Every structure is written in C-alpha cells, then in structure tokens.
Amino acid sequence: MATLDMESGRTLDSALAAADRALRAVFAPARSSRPTPQPAAAPQELSDSERRTAAALMRVNHTGELAAQALYHGQALFAHSEATRRVLMEAARGESDHLAWCETRLGELAARPSLLNPFWYAGSFAIGALAALMGDRASLGFVAETERQVEGHLDSHLGRLPPSDSRSRAILQTMRSEEIAHGASATRAGGVPLPRPVRALMRRTAAVMTGTAYWI
Ligand SMILES: [Fe+2]
Ligand SMILES: [Fe+2]
C-alpha cells in the first residue's frame, strides 16, 4: 500500500510538473538559456511585403517549436525509463530556446504568435503521450522522425525567406543544426524507424498545423 501511495504521489507530481510546463510554454514569454543567433553581417532593412512574409514564416516556426516541445513533454511524462526521459527533456529544452528565438524575431517583425497555440500544444502533448505508450524505442524513433521532418521544413523555409532577412535566417540555420543533433541523440539512445503510414500521418498533421499558423 505504501509503495502504491508513493507511486501515485510520484505520478501526481509528474502530472503537476507537466501542467506547469504546459502553462509556461503556452502563456509565459519564452526565455532562452542562450543568446539569439545573429547574422555575420549587419542586417538590411526589409520592405513591408518582405516583413509580412518573414513574419508569417516565423509564426509557423514558432508554432512548430511549441508543438515539438509539447510532443516531447507528453512523451517524457509517460516514458518507461529514466534514460529515455532524459533524452526527451534535453530535446524539449532545445525546443524551448528555439521557441524563445522565434518569439524574439516575431517581436522584431512586429508580429504576434499564432492564436491557435494552446490548441496545438494540447494536441501535440496528447500525440506525444500516445507515442510514449508504444514503448521507449518507438517513442525515441518518433523523436528522430519528428526532427527529420522539421529539418526538411526548415530547409523549405530557408528557401522561402526574403533573401534580405539575415536575422531570421541565422536563427533557422542554428535551429536546423540542433534539430539534426536531437534526432541523432534519439537514434543513439535506441530509437527505431517508424512504419511508413505513421510517418505519412505525422507529415499530414504537421502540414495542417503549418498551413494554419501561416495565417492565424
Ligand atoms: Fe526546435
Ligand atoms: Fe529539435
């Protein structure tokens, strides 16, 4: 009985910590543990239409970083081993810095984050929790696949950003190299490749999210 009480106490603690992380991620101003990446040369002025395009793209990236963080928080809450939980929380910390960088850039571009962010956080957290129930190796494989898809998405944004927006570009380039590192560490920790239909479903879900966040 005592063991059961301790166990349920731990579960309640973890659930409260997860709720606290969720509220901070969605509603508190994002804080980075590292400075925002800067371009090597002095940035140029953007025209109005360039600013609007850059803002829409950075809003998508901001939502993507929030969703990645929510996935990993959901996966961490239900991870079976402490080692897997550590990999997930380490990746989530990286996404939290990325979120703060995107938020800073959105402010510089005089734009706001997506209004649907609470919805995307909740949905992604639930998907993360489901992924965790498939076992740690599949859950780590889910991280590797998420990061691979984010890398492809960042490549496409690096091509679509106005050429003069070197500030957003510096942020996305740093994010891209860190997403590759997150994916590699999940694979090293034992992540297995996911079945093709799961990968396709992940791609379709992400497309709905990124397509919506561009506008709203
Ligand atoms: Fe990220
Ligand atoms: Fe990542």
GROMACS .gro file of N, CA, C and O and ligand atoms in nm, residues 72 91 95 98 147 178-179 182, ligand 2:
model
   33
   72TYR      N    1   0.740   1.629  -2.687
   72TYR     CA    2   0.844   1.571  -2.601
   72TYR      C    3   0.802   1.573  -2.455
   72TYR      O    4   0.833   1.482  -2.380
   91ALA      N    5   1.592   1.736  -2.537
   91ALA     CA    6   1.543   1.787  -2.666
   91ALA      C    7   1.440   1.897  -2.642
   91ALA      O    8   1.442   2.001  -2.709
   95GLU      N    9   1.414   2.288  -2.778
   95GLU     CA   10   1.298   2.349  -2.847
   95GLU      C   11   1.252   2.474  -2.772
   95GLU      O   12   1.201   2.568  -2.833
   98HIS      N   13   1.463   2.747  -2.895
   98HIS     CA   14   1.420   2.781  -3.033
   98HIS      C   15   1.291   2.863  -3.029
   98HIS      O   16   1.274   2.959  -3.105
  147GLU      N   17   1.222   1.513  -3.591
  147GLU     CA   18   1.335   1.603  -3.619
  147GLU      C   19   1.372   1.599  -3.768
  147GLU      O   20   1.408   1.701  -3.825
  178GLU      N   21   2.068   2.206  -3.477
  178GLU     CA   22   2.035   2.146  -3.347
  178GLU      C   23   1.926   2.040  -3.359
  178GLU      O   24   1.925   1.943  -3.284
  179GLU      N   25   1.834   2.056  -3.456
  179GLU     CA   26   1.731   1.952  -3.477
  179GLU      C   27   1.800   1.822  -3.522
  179GLU      O   28   1.762   1.713  -3.479
  182HIS      N   29   1.933   1.663  -3.216
  182HIS     CA   30   1.827   1.599  -3.134
  182HIS      C   31   1.790   1.462  -3.192
  182HIS      O   32   1.774   1.365  -3.119
  218FE      FE   33   1.452   1.953  -3.207
   0.00000   0.00000   0.00000
